[in-house]
Amino acid sequence: MKRTTHALRALAAALALALTASPALAQDKVKVGLMLPYTGTYAALGNAITNGFKLAIAEQGGKLGGRDIDYVTVDDESEPAKAPENVNKLIKRDNVDVIVGTVHSGVAMAMAKAAKDNNALLLIPNAGEDSITGPMCAPNIIRTSFTNSAAGVAMGKVAADKGYKTAVTLTWKYAAGEQSTGGFKEAFEKGGGKVVKELTLPFPQVEFQPLLTEIAALNPDVVYAFFAGGGAVKFVKDYAAAGLNKTIPLVGPGFLTDGTLEAQGEAAQGMLTTLHYGEGVNNPKNTAFRAAYTKAYKVEPDVYAVQGYDAAQLLIAGANAVKGDLGKRADVVKAMETAKLDSPRGPLALTKAHAPIHDIYLRKVEGKENKVIGVAVKNITDPPRGCKL
Ligand code: BEZ
């Protein structure tokens, strides 16, 4: 009897050892690569996306499709030159099951290329580079945020409807800013206005003074500017310090005042912006999300937190369809393509090109809130722009 018990114990121990070492079990965890900016002018955006993502996962008991998660985190520094190496490490060295990133459109382009070349699953929780859901689209690349030109188009129409006739645009000279101001110009001029000057400075410079002097001399009816994160804080404050906000209204995509109002204070008051989110979006999901986020992180969420949350919500939909086995790619993507998400921004679905379909709100800064004062474009659907899926 004693000998049998011994033998059984030995067998159980051997079995346990074999199972722990088994690659099949090691694969049971889902490996998520977070490639986001954690330093530089977009650091706050990367942190908010990470927080939002992890909040949605926490609401699933910390699991994805029932499996535990290993995170591999990379600070991309919003530096396009370092992006190919960073993303290839995640794909080839760390062997992640899915990559979530990033904020900066230039970095995202390198990520999209690597994802295409290696057939890696990529979820984009911010970068709005238009071509990623256009000619660069792919079955394995999905965006839960926005396209850069969309908020610009919405604000161009708002500005033309307000009767402004002349505008100056101002942005960092890179894809996101150029597509945002390009969208504004297209809609503003369609509505009868004229963009009299398109000003730029290199990313992420914040020496705005010479540009503010030029704006004062041009004296347009309105200024449309694209900046985000630390750069947006400084620009809005410099614009007010130069006294320009008293005579020339400053408008922009919501990134100009999102997650920044605490620091911008008085300088941002009354500003109009367009975006797919605003603190006061009135739905039960937003109320619950804001309460949970504030409880977890002791800060108010912003649009970037929402986008991170939604990237995780979409991934959860995909992972649940395959019980966490993200290797079943076709089923994962199909579940994501057909998901109807209850987002804090409102209902969220995807176009065929994997771009979000959502409302774009008109917002006005009141105190520390981007108050939603209307819907600028209902159910905006990004045009396929040559995407063939
Ligand atoms: C972009 O690079 O696509 C981007 C960065 C910050 C806010 C919005 C867009």
Short mmCIF file of N, CA, C and O and ligand atoms in Angstrom, two decimals, residues 42 45 102-106 108 126-129 143 146 148 172 174-177 179 203 226-229 255 304 307, ligand 1:
data_model
loop_
_atom_site.label_atom_id
_atom_site.label_comp_id
_atom_site.label_asym_id
_atom_site.label_seq_id
_atom_site.Cartn_x
_atom_site.Cartn_y
_atom_site.Cartn_z
N TYR A 42 4.15 63.63 -25.64
CA TYR A 42 2.95 62.78 -25.64
C TYR A 42 2.93 61.76 -24.49
O TYR A 42 2.12 60.82 -24.51
N LEU A 45 -0.36 61.08 -22.81
CA LEU A 45 -1.30 60.36 -23.68
C LEU A 45 -1.04 58.85 -23.59
O LEU A 45 -1.98 58.04 -23.49
N THR A 102 0.09 53.13 -31.58
CA THR A 102 0.65 54.08 -30.64
C THR A 102 -0.07 55.41 -30.72
O THR A 102 -1.12 55.50 -31.33
N VAL A 103 0.61 56.47 -30.28
CA VAL A 103 0.03 57.82 -30.31
C VAL A 103 0.42 58.58 -31.57
O VAL A 103 -0.42 59.15 -32.26
N HIS A 104 1.70 58.59 -31.90
CA HIS A 104 2.26 59.45 -32.96
C HIS A 104 2.09 58.78 -34.33
O HIS A 104 2.50 57.62 -34.52
N SER A 105 1.54 59.53 -35.29
CA SER A 105 1.25 58.94 -36.61
C SER A 105 2.50 58.45 -37.33
O SER A 105 2.45 57.43 -38.04
N GLY A 106 3.62 59.15 -37.18
CA GLY A 106 4.85 58.72 -37.85
C GLY A 106 5.35 57.39 -37.30
O GLY A 106 5.80 56.51 -38.05
N ALA A 108 3.37 55.22 -35.84
CA ALA A 108 2.33 54.24 -36.21
C ALA A 108 2.54 53.72 -37.63
O ALA A 108 2.26 52.55 -37.92
N ASN A 126 -4.67 55.33 -30.81
CA ASN A 126 -4.68 56.79 -31.03
C ASN A 126 -4.32 57.17 -32.46
O ASN A 126 -5.17 57.64 -33.20
N ALA A 127 -3.06 57.02 -32.83
CA ALA A 127 -2.53 57.60 -34.07
C ALA A 127 -3.54 57.59 -35.22
O ALA A 127 -4.01 56.54 -35.63
N GLY A 128 -3.83 58.80 -35.72
CA GLY A 128 -4.93 58.92 -36.69
C GLY A 128 -4.51 58.90 -38.15
O GLY A 128 -5.35 59.16 -39.02
N GLU A 129 -3.22 58.63 -38.42
CA GLU A 129 -2.71 58.63 -39.81
C GLU A 129 -3.77 58.08 -40.78
O GLU A 129 -4.12 56.90 -40.74
N ARG A 143 -8.09 50.08 -35.94
CA ARG A 143 -7.94 51.33 -35.17
C ARG A 143 -9.22 51.61 -34.36
O ARG A 143 -10.31 51.60 -34.91
N PHE A 146 -9.60 57.24 -34.21
CA PHE A 146 -10.16 58.26 -35.13
C PHE A 146 -9.24 58.32 -36.33
O PHE A 146 -8.15 57.73 -36.32
N ASN A 148 -7.20 61.29 -38.61
CA ASN A 148 -6.76 62.66 -38.34
C ASN A 148 -7.63 63.73 -38.99
O ASN A 148 -7.91 64.77 -38.40
N TRP A 172 2.26 71.30 -35.85
CA TRP A 172 3.55 70.64 -36.04
C TRP A 172 3.56 70.05 -37.44
O TRP A 172 2.53 69.53 -37.91
N TYR A 174 3.95 67.39 -39.34
CA TYR A 174 4.00 65.93 -39.55
C TYR A 174 2.58 65.47 -39.85
O TYR A 174 1.63 66.26 -39.76
N ALA A 175 2.46 64.20 -40.22
CA ALA A 175 1.20 63.70 -40.80
C ALA A 175 -0.05 64.10 -40.02
O ALA A 175 -1.03 64.58 -40.61
N ALA A 176 -0.04 63.92 -38.69
CA ALA A 176 -1.26 64.15 -37.93
C ALA A 176 -1.75 65.59 -38.09
O ALA A 176 -2.93 65.84 -38.37
N GLY A 177 -0.82 66.53 -37.92
CA GLY A 177 -1.19 67.94 -38.01
C GLY A 177 -1.59 68.33 -39.42
O GLY A 177 -2.56 69.07 -39.63
N GLN A 179 -2.81 66.40 -41.77
CA GLN A 179 -4.10 65.81 -42.15
C GLN A 179 -5.25 66.51 -41.41
O GLN A 179 -6.33 66.71 -41.98
N PHE A 203 7.94 69.08 -35.26
CA PHE A 203 7.55 68.33 -34.06
C PHE A 203 8.81 68.00 -33.26
O PHE A 203 9.79 67.58 -33.86
N PHE A 226 -3.57 72.41 -34.59
CA PHE A 226 -3.43 71.04 -34.10
C PHE A 226 -2.20 70.94 -33.22
O PHE A 226 -1.06 71.13 -33.71
N PHE A 227 -2.40 70.72 -31.94
CA PHE A 227 -1.33 70.32 -31.01
C PHE A 227 -1.97 69.39 -29.99
O PHE A 227 -3.20 69.39 -29.83
N ALA A 228 -1.15 68.61 -29.29
CA ALA A 228 -1.68 67.71 -28.27
C ALA A 228 -0.66 67.59 -27.15
O ALA A 228 0.51 67.96 -27.32
N GLY A 229 -1.12 67.07 -26.02
CA GLY A 229 -0.22 66.82 -24.89
C GLY A 229 0.45 68.09 -24.40
O GLY A 229 -0.15 69.18 -24.35
N PHE A 255 -8.02 67.54 -29.32
CA PHE A 255 -6.72 67.26 -28.68
C PHE A 255 -6.09 68.52 -28.10
O PHE A 255 -5.25 68.44 -27.21
N TYR A 304 -7.90 60.00 -24.48
CA TYR A 304 -6.89 58.96 -24.69
C TYR A 304 -7.19 57.74 -23.81
O TYR A 304 -7.01 56.60 -24.23
N GLN A 307 -9.87 55.84 -25.50
CA GLN A 307 -9.38 55.07 -26.65
C GLN A 307 -8.63 53.80 -26.21
O GLN A 307 -8.73 52.76 -26.85
C1 BEZ B 1 -1.14 61.55 -34.16
O1 BEZ B 1 0.09 61.67 -34.29
O2 BEZ B 1 -1.82 60.88 -34.94
C2 BEZ B 1 -1.82 62.23 -33.01
C3 BEZ B 1 -1.12 62.54 -31.88
C4 BEZ B 1 -1.77 63.15 -30.82
C5 BEZ B 1 -3.13 63.42 -30.90
C6 BEZ B 1 -3.82 63.12 -32.04
C7 BEZ B 1 -3.18 62.52 -33.11
#
